[in-house]
PDB file of C-alpha atoms in Angstrom:
ATOM      1  CA  MET A  99       0.003   0.000   0.175  1.00  0.00           C
ATOM      2  CA  GLU A 100       2.912   2.233   0.811  1.00  0.00           C
ATOM      3  CA  GLN A 101       3.770   2.142  -3.203  1.00  0.00           C
ATOM      4  CA  ILE A 102       0.385   2.858  -4.111  1.00  0.00           C
ATOM      5  CA  ILE A 103       0.134   6.090  -1.539  1.00  0.00           C
ATOM      6  CA  SER A 104       3.732   7.432  -2.451  1.00  0.00           C
ATOM      7  CA  PHE A 105       2.444   7.251  -6.074  1.00  0.00           C
ATOM      8  CA  LEU A 106      -0.758   8.727  -5.128  1.00  0.00           C
ATOM      9  CA  ARG A 107       1.209  11.935  -3.788  1.00  0.00           C
ATOM     10  CA  GLU A 108       3.101  12.203  -6.707  1.00  0.00           C
ATOM     11  CA  TYR A 109      -0.206  11.938  -8.969  1.00  0.00           C
ATOM     12  CA  ALA A 110      -1.896  14.205  -6.999  1.00  0.00           C
ATOM     13  CA  SER A 111       0.993  16.787  -7.408  1.00  0.00           C
ATOM     14  CA  PHE A 112       0.868  16.366 -11.353  1.00  0.00           C
ATOM     15  CA  PHE A 113      -2.710  16.972 -11.182  1.00  0.00           C
ATOM     16  CA  GLU A 114      -2.166  20.559  -8.977  1.00  0.00           C
ATOM     17  CA  ASP A 115       0.713  21.626 -11.404  1.00  0.00           C
ATOM     18  CA  ALA A 116      -1.751  20.973 -13.979  1.00  0.00           C
ATOM     19  CA  GLU A 117      -4.300  22.688 -12.891  1.00  0.00           C
ATOM     20  CA  VAL A 118      -1.845  25.842 -12.548  1.00  0.00           C
ATOM     21  CA  LYS A 119      -1.077  25.731 -16.531  1.00  0.00           C
ATOM     22  CA  GLN A 120      -4.752  25.400 -17.172  1.00  0.00           C
ATOM     23  CA  GLN A 121      -5.203  28.313 -15.655  1.00  0.00           C
ATOM     24  CA  LYS A 122      -2.307  30.497 -17.279  1.00  0.00           C
ATOM     25  CA  LYS A 123      -3.909  29.188 -20.405  1.00  0.00           C
ATOM     26  CA  LEU A 124      -7.024  30.648 -19.822  1.00  0.00           C
ATOM     27  CA  GLU A 125      -5.482  33.954 -18.758  1.00  0.00           C
ATOM     28  CA  VAL A 126      -3.321  33.863 -22.297  1.00  0.00           C
ATOM     29  CA  LEU A 127      -6.406  32.851 -24.318  1.00  0.00           C
ATOM     30  CA  THR A 128      -8.459  35.872 -22.613  1.00  0.00           C
ATOM     31  CA  ARG A 129      -5.356  38.017 -23.524  1.00  0.00           C
ATOM     32  CA  GLY A 130      -5.841  37.053 -27.095  1.00  0.00           C
ATOM     33  CA  GLU A 131      -1.961  36.954 -27.669  1.00  0.00           C
ATOM     34  CA  LEU A 132      -0.757  35.013 -30.955  1.00  0.00           C
ATOM     35  CA  ALA A 133       2.628  33.939 -29.670  1.00  0.00           C
ATOM     36  CA  GLY A 134       1.133  33.177 -25.708  1.00  0.00           C
ATOM     37  CA  ILE A 135      -1.625  31.264 -27.816  1.00  0.00           C
ATOM     38  CA  GLU A 136       0.921  29.017 -29.455  1.00  0.00           C
ATOM     39  CA  GLU A 137       2.998  28.326 -26.579  1.00  0.00           C
ATOM     40  CA  THR A 138       0.117  27.357 -24.756  1.00  0.00           C
ATOM     41  CA  ILE A 139      -0.547  24.631 -27.762  1.00  0.00           C
ATOM     42  CA  VAL A 140       2.450  23.509 -27.143  1.00  0.00           C
ATOM     43  CA  MET A 141       2.062  23.033 -23.643  1.00  0.00           C
ATOM     44  CA  GLN A 142      -1.389  21.284 -23.535  1.00  0.00           C
ATOM     45  CA  GLN A 143       0.137  18.429 -26.290  1.00  0.00           C
ATOM     46  CA  ALA A 144       3.263  18.532 -23.377  1.00  0.00           C
ATOM     47  CA  LEU A 145       0.553  18.043 -20.496  1.00  0.00           C
ATOM     48  CA  ASP A 146      -1.889  15.524 -22.741  1.00  0.00           C
ATOM     49  CA  LYS A 147       1.358  13.603 -22.986  1.00  0.00           C
ATOM     50  CA  GLN A 148       2.250  13.670 -19.704  1.00  0.00           C
ATOM     51  CA  MET A 149      -0.980  12.524 -18.445  1.00  0.00           C
ATOM     52  CA  GLU A 150      -1.303   9.786 -20.669  1.00  0.00           C
ATOM     53  CA  ASN A 151       2.080   8.702 -19.373  1.00  0.00           C
ATOM     54  CA  ILE A 152       1.054   9.114 -15.342  1.00  0.00           C
ATOM     55  CA  GLU A 153      -2.041   7.184 -16.279  1.00  0.00           C
ATOM     56  CA  ARG A 154      -0.134   4.736 -17.671  1.00  0.00           C
ATOM     57  CA  ARG A 155       2.028   4.002 -14.343  1.00  0.00           C
ATOM     58  CA  ARG A 156      -1.329   4.085 -11.961  1.00  0.00           C
ATOM     59  CA  ILE A 157      -2.703   1.402 -13.945  1.00  0.00           C
ATOM     60  CA  GLU A 158       0.325  -0.543 -13.641  1.00  0.00           C
ATOM     61  CA  ILE A 159       1.386   0.366  -9.982  1.00  0.00           C
ATOM     62  CA  PHE A 160      -2.296  -0.808  -9.342  1.00  0.00           C
ATOM     63  CA  ARG A 161      -1.646  -4.200 -11.527  1.00  0.00           C
ATOM     64  CA  GLN A 162       1.661  -5.087  -9.141  1.00  0.00           C
ATOM     65  CA  ALA A 163      -0.273  -4.269  -5.918  1.00  0.00           C
ATOM     66  CA  GLY A 164      -3.322  -6.749  -6.987  1.00  0.00           C
ATOM     67  CA  TYR A 165      -5.717  -3.930  -7.603  1.00  0.00           C
ATOM     68  CA  GLU A 166      -6.116  -4.116 -11.691  1.00  0.00           C
ATOM     69  CA  GLY A 167      -8.856  -2.779 -12.936  1.00  0.00           C
ATOM     70  CA  LYS A 168     -10.002  -1.126  -9.392  1.00  0.00           C
ATOM     71  CA  ARG A 169     -11.019   2.287  -9.118  1.00  0.00           C
ATOM     72  CA  PHE A 170      -9.659   4.453  -6.515  1.00  0.00           C
ATOM     73  CA  ARG A 171     -12.557   4.846  -4.184  1.00  0.00           C
ATOM     74  CA  GLU A 172     -12.058   0.478  -4.259  1.00  0.00           C
ATOM     75  CA  VAL A 173      -8.481   0.961  -3.291  1.00  0.00           C
ATOM     76  CA  ILE A 174      -9.331   2.987  -0.151  1.00  0.00           C
ATOM     77  CA  GLU A 175     -12.450   0.590   0.659  1.00  0.00           C
ATOM     78  CA  LYS A 176      -9.324  -1.472   1.284  1.00  0.00           C
ATOM     79  CA  ALA A 177      -7.311   0.256   3.325  1.00  0.00           C
ATOM     80  CA  GLU A 178      -7.382   0.764   6.957  1.00  0.00           C
ATOM     81  CA  GLY A 179      -6.325   3.506   9.399  1.00  0.00           C
ATOM     82  CA  VAL A 180      -3.733   6.109   8.726  1.00  0.00           C
ATOM     83  CA  GLN A 181      -3.425   4.983   5.272  1.00  0.00           C
ATOM     84  CA  LYS A 182      -7.195   4.824   4.403  1.00  0.00           C
ATOM     85  CA  GLU A 183      -7.241   8.614   6.097  1.00  0.00           C
ATOM     86  CA  GLU A 184      -3.951   9.674   3.841  1.00  0.00           C
ATOM     87  CA  LEU A 185      -5.917   8.064   0.727  1.00  0.00           C
ATOM     88  CA  GLU A 186      -8.917   9.616   1.549  1.00  0.00           C
ATOM     89  CA  VAL A 187      -7.165  13.325   1.538  1.00  0.00           C
ATOM     90  CA  LEU A 188      -5.011  12.110  -1.941  1.00  0.00           C
ATOM     91  CA  TYR A 189      -8.362  11.606  -2.899  1.00  0.00           C
ATOM     92  CA  GLN A 190     -10.071  14.702  -2.637  1.00  0.00           C
ATOM     93  CA  GLU A 191      -7.230  16.671  -3.710  1.00  0.00           C
ATOM     94  CA  ILE A 192      -6.876  15.059  -6.727  1.00  0.00           C
ATOM     95  CA  ASP A 193     -10.620  14.922  -7.654  1.00  0.00           C
ATOM     96  CA  LYS A 194     -10.907  18.585  -6.748  1.00  0.00           C
ATOM     97  CA  SER A 195      -7.954  19.681  -9.381  1.00  0.00           C
ATOM     98  CA  ILE A 196      -9.165  17.270 -11.879  1.00  0.00           C
ATOM     99  CA  GLY A 197     -12.688  19.319 -11.763  1.00  0.00           C
ATOM    100  CA  ASN A 198     -10.837  22.383 -11.442  1.00  0.00           C
ATOM    101  CA  ILE A 199      -8.902  21.408 -14.599  1.00  0.00           C
ATOM    102  CA  LYS A 200     -12.494  20.501 -16.464  1.00  0.00           C
ATOM    103  CA  PHE A 201     -13.912  23.707 -15.569  1.00  0.00           C
ATOM    104  CA  LEU A 202     -10.979  26.076 -17.075  1.00  0.00           C
ATOM    105  CA  ASN A 203     -10.994  23.024 -20.170  1.00  0.00           C
ATOM    106  CA  GLN A 204     -14.930  24.416 -20.417  1.00  0.00           C
ATOM    107  CA  LYS A 205     -14.057  28.156 -20.350  1.00  0.00           C
ATOM    108  CA  CYS A 206     -10.811  27.706 -22.358  1.00  0.00           C
ATOM    109  CA  MET A 207     -13.050  26.248 -25.164  1.00  0.00           C
ATOM    110  CA  LYS A 208     -15.485  28.435 -25.042  1.00  0.00           C
ATOM    111  CA  LEU A 209     -12.901  31.681 -25.142  1.00  0.00           C
ATOM    112  CA  ALA A 210     -11.163  29.740 -28.377  1.00  0.00           C
ATOM    113  CA  TRP A 211     -14.876  29.060 -30.022  1.00  0.00           C
ATOM    114  CA  THR A 212     -15.740  32.464 -29.766  1.00  0.00           C
ATOM    115  CA  ALA A 213     -12.470  34.277 -31.113  1.00  0.00           C
ATOM    116  CA  LEU A 214     -12.273  31.791 -34.319  1.00  0.00           C
ATOM    117  CA  ALA A 215     -15.931  32.859 -35.057  1.00  0.00           C
ATOM    118  CA  GLY A 216     -15.411  36.386 -34.682  1.00  0.00           C
ATOM    119  CA  MET A 217     -12.026  35.902 -36.938  1.00  0.00           C
ATOM    120  CA  GLY A 218     -14.615  33.841 -39.282  1.00  0.00           C
ATOM    121  CA  VAL A 219     -12.680  30.963 -39.185  1.00  0.00           C
ATOM    122  CA  ILE A 220     -15.388  28.748 -37.920  1.00  0.00           C
ATOM    123  CA  THR A 221     -19.147  29.342 -38.790  1.00  0.00           C
ATOM    124  CA  ARG A 222     -22.637  28.965 -37.109  1.00  0.00           C
ATOM    125  CA  GLU A 223     -24.434  26.091 -38.398  1.00  0.00           C
ATOM    126  CA  HIS A 224     -28.182  26.140 -36.745  1.00  0.00           C
ATOM    127  CA  GLY A 225     -28.814  22.980 -34.506  1.00  0.00           C
ATOM    128  CA  LYS A 226     -25.499  21.043 -36.032  1.00  0.00           C
ATOM    129  CA  SER A 227     -23.667  21.575 -32.777  1.00  0.00           C
ATOM    130  CA  THR A 228     -24.175  21.899 -29.251  1.00  0.00           C
ATOM    131  CA  GLN A 229     -21.686  24.896 -29.487  1.00  0.00           C
ATOM    132  CA  GLY A 230     -23.671  26.587 -32.288  1.00  0.00           C
ATOM    133  CA  TYR A 231     -20.053  26.136 -33.987  1.00  0.00           C
ATOM    134  CA  GLN A 232     -18.981  23.835 -37.013  1.00  0.00           C
ATOM    135  CA  GLN A 233     -16.457  21.895 -35.948  1.00  0.00           C
ATOM    136  CA  ILE A 234     -12.795  21.943 -37.272  1.00  0.00           C
ATOM    137  CA  ARG A 235     -11.474  18.264 -37.865  1.00  0.00           C
ATOM    138  CA  ARG A 236      -8.432  16.664 -38.537  1.00  0.00           C
ATOM    139  CA  SER A 237      -7.356  13.047 -38.431  1.00  0.00           C
ATOM    140  CA  SER A 238      -6.940  13.064 -34.639  1.00  0.00           C
ATOM    141  CA  GLY A 239      -9.891  14.954 -33.908  1.00  0.00           C
ATOM    142  CA  SER A 240     -11.272  18.677 -33.089  1.00  0.00           C
ATOM    143  CA  ILE A 241      -8.516  20.879 -33.009  1.00  0.00           C
ATOM    144  CA  LEU A 242      -9.311  22.464 -29.757  1.00  0.00           C
ATOM    145  CA  GLN A 243      -9.778  19.163 -27.872  1.00  0.00           C
ATOM    146  CA  THR A 244      -8.384  18.688 -24.984  1.00  0.00           C
ATOM    147  CA  LYS A 245      -8.010  15.523 -22.584  1.00  0.00           C
ATOM    148  CA  VAL A 246      -8.323  15.538 -18.773  1.00  0.00           C
TER     149      VAL A 246
END
């Protein structure tokens, strides 16, 4: 269990850092500075890759500890005493950071769609999209798609 707790401390720290990066991304998008926007695209791509890697590590560590396919809550249920308390705290920290990241991403997406529509890069299509805009597609999905 100590290996899981140690990793989850790192996991929580990673998502706290990701939350700060998302806040900075929102600030850059709000200012609309092209150079800053280009930097945030590169930052987001790197962050996406880091998220994939840390999630792979989490899956492997859970597997090695006998918790393959288990959710964090299920791991907490198996823990006892101080370890259970620490896992609960880590769970709350991670949940809060991920919730904030999702919220910030939604705000960033709205700003980006509004800016693209204002520049005429995308057009409104009545009833075709939940955002009221036509999505620009590439082979890997929307150019504004982010993972959290």
